[in-house]
């Protein structure tokens, strides 16, 4: 919870994400961003640092659906079922996006991708499992920073479509 690398606006977030918060009228979140000395790059690292349940972490994962980037927001305790994503998007093939594609699309490195405030506009899917919590924690643009938000607000700001794409959700 150090704030040694704050932006000029007082936010510990990545400058692009800090600017997005201000633009979206979410400036009050600047003071709620938590920065850790150790990386919170994975959901497990973030949950351990925060002392919360793994499922209270919102992972921002970029996939390529027929070569087009798509962001999937998933709770930290679950895995994305790419077949369900493929069906949801009507795509032929869905794969994890390469690191360079993630950075080019979002403007952030893997492990620090926030749910919104990206360089380019992409399609966003949010798994319904996020709604099981009053608050979820998501990356604030760096592998060392996270912010809290109620999942409904997070999904709305991400412009996400609510879906069921969690592994184990397939109908028999």
PDB file of N, CA, C and O in Angstrom, residues 5 7 21 23 25 30 37-38 41 55-56 66 71 84 92 100-101 106 111 118 120 124 127 141 145 147 154 159:
ATOM      1  N   UNK A   5       5.069   5.642  -6.269  1.00  0.00           N
ATOM      2  CA  UNK A   5       5.109   5.913  -7.712  1.00  0.00           C
ATOM      3  C   UNK A   5       3.823   6.569  -8.182  1.00  0.00           C
ATOM      4  O   UNK A   5       3.255   6.206  -9.181  1.00  0.00           O
ATOM      5  N   UNK A   7       1.174   9.272  -9.743  1.00  0.00           N
ATOM      6  CA  UNK A   7       1.122  10.223 -10.846  1.00  0.00           C
ATOM      7  C   UNK A   7       0.975  11.625 -10.268  1.00  0.00           C
ATOM      8  O   UNK A   7       0.750  11.798  -9.071  1.00  0.00           O
ATOM      9  N   UNK A  21     -10.037   7.150 -15.526  1.00  0.00           N
ATOM     10  CA  UNK A  21     -10.890   7.324 -14.343  1.00  0.00           C
ATOM     11  C   UNK A  21     -11.433   8.744 -14.277  1.00  0.00           C
ATOM     12  O   UNK A  21     -12.628   8.941 -14.031  1.00  0.00           O
ATOM     13  N   UNK A  23     -11.738  10.925 -16.777  1.00  0.00           N
ATOM     14  CA  UNK A  23     -12.633  11.132 -17.920  1.00  0.00           C
ATOM     15  C   UNK A  23     -14.003  10.519 -17.673  1.00  0.00           C
ATOM     16  O   UNK A  23     -15.023  11.088 -18.049  1.00  0.00           O
ATOM     17  N   UNK A  25     -15.464  10.211 -14.891  1.00  0.00           N
ATOM     18  CA  UNK A  25     -16.103  10.762 -13.692  1.00  0.00           C
ATOM     19  C   UNK A  25     -15.890   9.896 -12.469  1.00  0.00           C
ATOM     20  O   UNK A  25     -16.673   9.944 -11.513  1.00  0.00           O
ATOM     21  N   UNK A  30      -9.162   7.335  -7.461  1.00  0.00           N
ATOM     22  CA  UNK A  30      -7.720   7.553  -7.373  1.00  0.00           C
ATOM     23  C   UNK A  30      -7.204   7.264  -5.967  1.00  0.00           C
ATOM     24  O   UNK A  30      -6.142   6.666  -5.802  1.00  0.00           O
ATOM     25  N   UNK A  37       4.283  -3.403  -2.993  1.00  0.00           N
ATOM     26  CA  UNK A  37       5.701  -3.509  -3.350  1.00  0.00           C
ATOM     27  C   UNK A  37       6.001  -4.776  -4.148  1.00  0.00           C
ATOM     28  O   UNK A  37       6.906  -4.797  -4.974  1.00  0.00           O
ATOM     29  N   UNK A  38       5.219  -5.806  -3.920  1.00  0.00           N
ATOM     30  CA  UNK A  38       5.370  -7.057  -4.672  1.00  0.00           C
ATOM     31  C   UNK A  38       4.294  -7.103  -5.755  1.00  0.00           C
ATOM     32  O   UNK A  38       3.200  -6.572  -5.572  1.00  0.00           O
ATOM     33  N   UNK A  41       0.431  -9.465 -10.233  1.00  0.00           N
ATOM     34  CA  UNK A  41       0.255  -9.804 -11.651  1.00  0.00           C
ATOM     35  C   UNK A  41      -0.782 -10.912 -11.863  1.00  0.00           C
ATOM     36  O   UNK A  41      -1.487 -10.920 -12.848  1.00  0.00           O
ATOM     37  N   UNK A  55     -11.898 -15.382  -5.766  1.00  0.00           N
ATOM     38  CA  UNK A  55     -13.023 -15.051  -6.660  1.00  0.00           C
ATOM     39  C   UNK A  55     -13.392 -13.569  -6.630  1.00  0.00           C
ATOM     40  O   UNK A  55     -14.152 -13.097  -7.471  1.00  0.00           O
ATOM     41  N   UNK A  56     -12.840 -12.800  -5.681  1.00  0.00           N
ATOM     42  CA  UNK A  56     -13.103 -11.359  -5.609  1.00  0.00           C
ATOM     43  C   UNK A  56     -12.163 -10.553  -6.507  1.00  0.00           C
ATOM     44  O   UNK A  56     -12.276  -9.334  -6.577  1.00  0.00           O
ATOM     45  N   UNK A  66     -11.112 -15.244 -34.068  1.00  0.00           N
ATOM     46  CA  UNK A  66     -10.856 -15.131 -35.509  1.00  0.00           C
ATOM     47  C   UNK A  66      -9.884 -13.984 -35.786  1.00  0.00           C
ATOM     48  O   UNK A  66     -10.030 -13.216 -36.730  1.00  0.00           O
ATOM     49  N   UNK A  71     -11.884  -8.763 -24.988  1.00  0.00           N
ATOM     50  CA  UNK A  71     -11.543  -8.790 -23.578  1.00  0.00           C
ATOM     51  C   UNK A  71     -12.591  -9.609 -22.837  1.00  0.00           C
ATOM     52  O   UNK A  71     -13.791  -9.419 -23.044  1.00  0.00           O
ATOM     53  N   UNK A  84     -16.966 -21.732 -25.012  1.00  0.00           N
ATOM     54  CA  UNK A  84     -18.137 -20.897 -24.716  1.00  0.00           C
ATOM     55  C   UNK A  84     -17.954 -19.482 -25.265  1.00  0.00           C
ATOM     56  O   UNK A  84     -18.904 -18.875 -25.757  1.00  0.00           O
ATOM     57  N   UNK A  92     -15.064 -18.695 -35.373  1.00  0.00           N
ATOM     58  CA  UNK A  92     -14.568 -20.004 -35.802  1.00  0.00           C
ATOM     59  C   UNK A  92     -13.509 -20.507 -34.834  1.00  0.00           C
ATOM     60  O   UNK A  92     -13.492 -21.677 -34.466  1.00  0.00           O
ATOM     61  N   UNK A 100       2.204  -9.251 -27.247  1.00  0.00           N
ATOM     62  CA  UNK A 100       2.307  -8.026 -28.043  1.00  0.00           C
ATOM     63  C   UNK A 100       0.941  -7.528 -28.490  1.00  0.00           C
ATOM     64  O   UNK A 100       0.700  -6.325 -28.567  1.00  0.00           O
ATOM     65  N   UNK A 101       0.018  -8.451 -28.747  1.00  0.00           N
ATOM     66  CA  UNK A 101      -1.349  -8.076 -29.140  1.00  0.00           C
ATOM     67  C   UNK A 101      -2.077  -7.448 -27.943  1.00  0.00           C
ATOM     68  O   UNK A 101      -2.801  -6.458 -28.096  1.00  0.00           O
ATOM     69  N   UNK A 106      -4.635  -2.963 -25.688  1.00  0.00           N
ATOM     70  CA  UNK A 106      -5.063  -2.320 -24.441  1.00  0.00           C
ATOM     71  C   UNK A 106      -4.176  -1.157 -24.022  1.00  0.00           C
ATOM     72  O   UNK A 106      -4.622  -0.260 -23.320  1.00  0.00           O
ATOM     73  N   UNK A 111      -0.883  -8.863 -16.883  1.00  0.00           N
ATOM     74  CA  UNK A 111      -0.673  -8.782 -15.441  1.00  0.00           C
ATOM     75  C   UNK A 111      -1.063  -7.432 -14.873  1.00  0.00           C
ATOM     76  O   UNK A 111      -1.134  -7.267 -13.663  1.00  0.00           O
ATOM     77  N   UNK A 118      -8.695   1.439 -22.068  1.00  0.00           N
ATOM     78  CA  UNK A 118      -7.752   0.862 -23.021  1.00  0.00           C
ATOM     79  C   UNK A 118      -7.435   1.819 -24.167  1.00  0.00           C
ATOM     80  O   UNK A 118      -8.173   2.761 -24.440  1.00  0.00           O
ATOM     81  N   UNK A 120      -7.494   1.030 -27.384  1.00  0.00           N
ATOM     82  CA  UNK A 120      -8.478   0.861 -28.457  1.00  0.00           C
ATOM     83  C   UNK A 120      -9.766   0.280 -27.883  1.00  0.00           C
ATOM     84  O   UNK A 120      -9.769  -0.341 -26.823  1.00  0.00           O
ATOM     85  N   UNK A 124     -16.144  -6.541 -25.194  1.00  0.00           N
ATOM     86  CA  UNK A 124     -15.880  -7.010 -23.830  1.00  0.00           C
ATOM     87  C   UNK A 124     -17.002  -7.935 -23.382  1.00  0.00           C
ATOM     88  O   UNK A 124     -18.188  -7.606 -23.502  1.00  0.00           O
ATOM     89  N   UNK A 127     -18.045 -12.363 -17.323  1.00  0.00           N
ATOM     90  CA  UNK A 127     -18.702 -13.557 -16.810  1.00  0.00           C
ATOM     91  C   UNK A 127     -19.590 -13.199 -15.617  1.00  0.00           C
ATOM     92  O   UNK A 127     -19.214 -12.404 -14.746  1.00  0.00           O
ATOM     93  N   UNK A 141      -3.781  -0.959 -14.213  1.00  0.00           N
ATOM     94  CA  UNK A 141      -2.871  -0.617 -15.299  1.00  0.00           C
ATOM     95  C   UNK A 141      -1.428  -1.015 -15.102  1.00  0.00           C
ATOM     96  O   UNK A 141      -0.625  -0.857 -16.010  1.00  0.00           O
ATOM     97  N   UNK A 145      -0.688  -2.579  -8.994  1.00  0.00           N
ATOM     98  CA  UNK A 145      -1.802  -1.756  -8.530  1.00  0.00           C
ATOM     99  C   UNK A 145      -3.153  -2.404  -8.820  1.00  0.00           C
ATOM    100  O   UNK A 145      -3.346  -3.043  -9.844  1.00  0.00           O
ATOM    101  N   UNK A 147      -7.667  -1.800  -7.903  1.00  0.00           N
ATOM    102  CA  UNK A 147      -8.698  -0.899  -7.406  1.00  0.00           C
ATOM    103  C   UNK A 147      -9.973  -1.685  -7.139  1.00  0.00           C
ATOM    104  O   UNK A 147     -10.239  -2.692  -7.779  1.00  0.00           O
ATOM    105  N   UNK A 154     -18.413  -1.796 -12.645  1.00  0.00           N
ATOM    106  CA  UNK A 154     -17.242  -2.190 -13.427  1.00  0.00           C
ATOM    107  C   UNK A 154     -17.670  -2.696 -14.805  1.00  0.00           C
ATOM    108  O   UNK A 154     -17.122  -2.278 -15.824  1.00  0.00           O
ATOM    109  N   UNK A 159     -18.270  -1.545 -20.669  1.00  0.00           N
ATOM    110  CA  UNK A 159     -19.127  -1.731 -21.842  1.00  0.00           C
ATOM    111  C   UNK A 159     -19.297  -3.201 -22.157  1.00  0.00           C
ATOM    112  O   UNK A 159     -19.415  -3.590 -23.320  1.00  0.00           O
TER     113      UNK A 159
END
